[in-house]
């Protein structure tokens, strides 16, 4: 720039010289001018003169020396904030560093209006670097750090191009921790960041600042908060209450209030909590003393009460005078819920009813039947007052008291009879009656006061009532005996009803009746009871209308021996006869005829259940059953021919052998309901000699065991043989 400006000035100067050469042709003066002078018309018009050109000083002819215009000072010649540059024959101005010319040219010459203005370097963005703050000064600038930044590697102010200093953002790092507090929030770690704190759970803020701020020194300031542990202290005390509290005073602890005994809850909450503020919440439980108030009032009653209305107090009710207790409880108690229990006592006005009758007396007057009423009595006609009170009073027990007057008849007191009471009495007649539990069979029941003034006493005799039939017992299985209660020699008629049944024979039913008249005190009767039967026997004393019942059972009897004709006869076909008892109710079931060959000593067991059969005999000489006759097949009598070769009841009636002697034994067997009873008789002896014997009965009791028979010819033991 400077050089271009210089060339322009040179061109201008060349032109001036040319001019001069033109004039020089006419005037020589001008030709002598210094090259660096100009030829100019003199001011006074007297020719021309050489004048050193601008910037030169000299005579204009011989020399024109350069003039140093800058000598006088840049400020004076070029202006403020300039530098003056002298050149040969001229000079120029430039602006000092930090300033810029107003003509925007590199150089300028004075008085062309150009000024040197301060350059605002701060207009250049980021000239101070990040976080820097530019400050423009006259001719220069400097840098400071912005808020939130701090200078590094130097000091402020600094010049970014000359110093190493620079601005760096402030970072306080992690916020500090505070005792018993927690950080709630933080806006960052840079300058001005704020971290907020709150007390930890169970602690409360007591003082100090809750927040911390990142300061200019890269350090957090604060927090200063002081957190103290929350304690609620002792729970509140409410009147008339107890507490359920585990002693903990920390937040969240609870206290349960309850009304003390004798108090009830009127309202309010019964729980208090220890809050985060360190206070117990208000418990509002209100307890009121339990009072039952006045006891209930029951009609016609009085009370025994000490006036206490607290639970447990009692009131005793009683009926007022003139009233008596009809029913209900007479105590009321004040309960824990504040109510009197219900007393149900019901009192009724005393009413004695009609005044009593007095013996031989009449009622003269009565004021009523209520409590305190008085009835007056006087002796009946024919009687005179002997002692006692004439009046009767209705008492508290609803009973007339009195009269106790004793009126005596003219005959004097009625005769006393043992075990009797007087039913009715007038002047002359007394009716007696046996006391309860006594009776009389005979005699007059009146005592009569006769004209002589003497009692004709009643003749009745009252005896203790006993059952007409007692001590009823069975004897000999079929007979009954009892004790009779009746009047002396009276005859009592008895009806005996007996009903028999058999468990093993459903169709069996034996119901019979028997009448008996007896004067005996110990009557007896024997009944034709059937064997092996359960009987229910009722005996009724007909006039006493008394029945006594017993049950008994009968056993299986030894069968009755049939009537037979004992014979000693000769073979071969003796006919034997038997007639059984006419009683069809006998228990005999069947007859068995045994043939006993007579050989040495015979042994025969009547009770043996063994039934030796002829057909099954190995030895021809053994004993055997030759016939079995069922009762149903026999009429009253039967003639059996021994050895006729027929079968009887499945047994073979084998012919008897010649030249042998036999005993023939008849066994009667009773078989009822599983029981067996036997009886045996010797029916015949078969041999040459014969004589007749009638045997009616023999061994009773087949169950006796072994029947040993010793044979003595022509002889019969008296204990089982009976001559006809
Ligand atoms: C005239 O001045 C110029 C500069 O302006 C210079 O170069 C030159 O030598 C001077 N001439 C003489 C004869 O002094
Ligand atoms: C700090 O916080 C608590 C509650 O957390 C508040 O009561 C208290 O006034 C706060 N203190 C300040 C100084 O802000
Ligand atoms: C007391 O009870 C509270 C709850 O109400 C429980 O948190 C606490 O641990 C208990 N303290 C003790 C000492 O039992
Ligand atoms: C406390 O009150 C609640 C309801 O109000 C009740 O159910 C509970 O039985 C009460 N506890 C006591 C001990 O009174
Ligand atoms: C009244 O009697 C009750 C028992 O029934 C007793 O508990 C109470 O103390 C008594 N009160 C007075 C005032 O005597
Ligand atoms: C007590 O008596 C009152 C009034 O008679 C009744 O309303 C209440 O239910 C009773 N309380 C109990 C527990 O019986
Ligand atoms: C009862 O009445 C009789 C007369 O009827 C009289 O003589 C007697 O004194 C009275 N007895 C009493 C105790 O009043
Ligand atoms: C007494 O009673 C008997 C029998 O009832 C009767 O015959 C008699 O006339 C009565 N005598 C009197 C005085 O009433
Ligand atoms: C008295 O005996 C008779 C007959 O003997 C009878 O009718 C009457 O009921 C008996 N009276 C009393 C009170 O027993
Ligand atoms: C009698 O009765 C008893 C019991 O009921 C029974 O066991 C028994 O067999 C009966 N006897 C007869 C003979 O029916
Ligand atoms: C018969 O009666 C007697 C006594 O009453 C009893 O011991 C016996 O067991 C009875 N027999 C039968 C078969 O019922
Ligand atoms: C049995 O014999 C006798 C005498 O010989 C005779 O009188 C009787 O009628 C006979 N009986 C029968 C049932 O045959």
JSON list of C-alpha atoms and ligand atoms in Angstrom, two decimals, residues 534 551-554, ligand 11:
[
{"chain": "A", "resi": 534, "resn": "UNK", "atom": "CA", "xyz": [-91.71, -120.77, 79.47]},
{"chain": "A", "resi": 551, "resn": "UNK", "atom": "CA", "xyz": [-92.49, -116.04, 84.86]},
{"chain": "A", "resi": 552, "resn": "UNK", "atom": "CA", "xyz": [-91.11, -119.54, 85.15]},
{"chain": "A", "resi": 553, "resn": "UNK", "atom": "CA", "xyz": [-90.13, -122.39, 82.96]},
{"chain": "A", "resi": 554, "resn": "UNK", "atom": "CA", "xyz": [-90.54, -126.12, 83.15]},
{"chain": "B", "resi": 11, "resn": "LIG", "atom": "C1", "xyz": [-85.56, -121.51, 83.47]},
{"chain": "B", "resi": 11, "resn": "LIG", "atom": "O1", "xyz": [-85.62, -120.58, 84.54]},
{"chain": "B", "resi": 11, "resn": "LIG", "atom": "C2", "xyz": [-84.51, -120.60, 85.37]},
{"chain": "B", "resi": 11, "resn": "LIG", "atom": "C3", "xyz": [-84.77, -119.64, 86.51]},
{"chain": "B", "resi": 11, "resn": "LIG", "atom": "O2", "xyz": [-85.90, -118.91, 86.29]},
{"chain": "B", "resi": 11, "resn": "LIG", "atom": "C4", "xyz": [-83.29, -120.21, 84.58]},
{"chain": "B", "resi": 11, "resn": "LIG", "atom": "O3", "xyz": [-82.14, -120.22, 85.39]},
{"chain": "B", "resi": 11, "resn": "LIG", "atom": "C5", "xyz": [-83.12, -121.13, 83.42]},
{"chain": "B", "resi": 11, "resn": "LIG", "atom": "O4", "xyz": [-82.04, -120.69, 82.62]},
{"chain": "B", "resi": 11, "resn": "LIG", "atom": "C6", "xyz": [-84.36, -121.16, 82.60]},
{"chain": "B", "resi": 11, "resn": "LIG", "atom": "N1", "xyz": [-84.20, -122.13, 81.53]},
{"chain": "B", "resi": 11, "resn": "LIG", "atom": "C7", "xyz": [-84.61, -121.92, 80.30]},
{"chain": "B", "resi": 11, "resn": "LIG", "atom": "C8", "xyz": [-84.37, -123.00, 79.33]},
{"chain": "B", "resi": 11, "resn": "LIG", "atom": "O5", "xyz": [-85.14, -120.87, 79.98]}
]
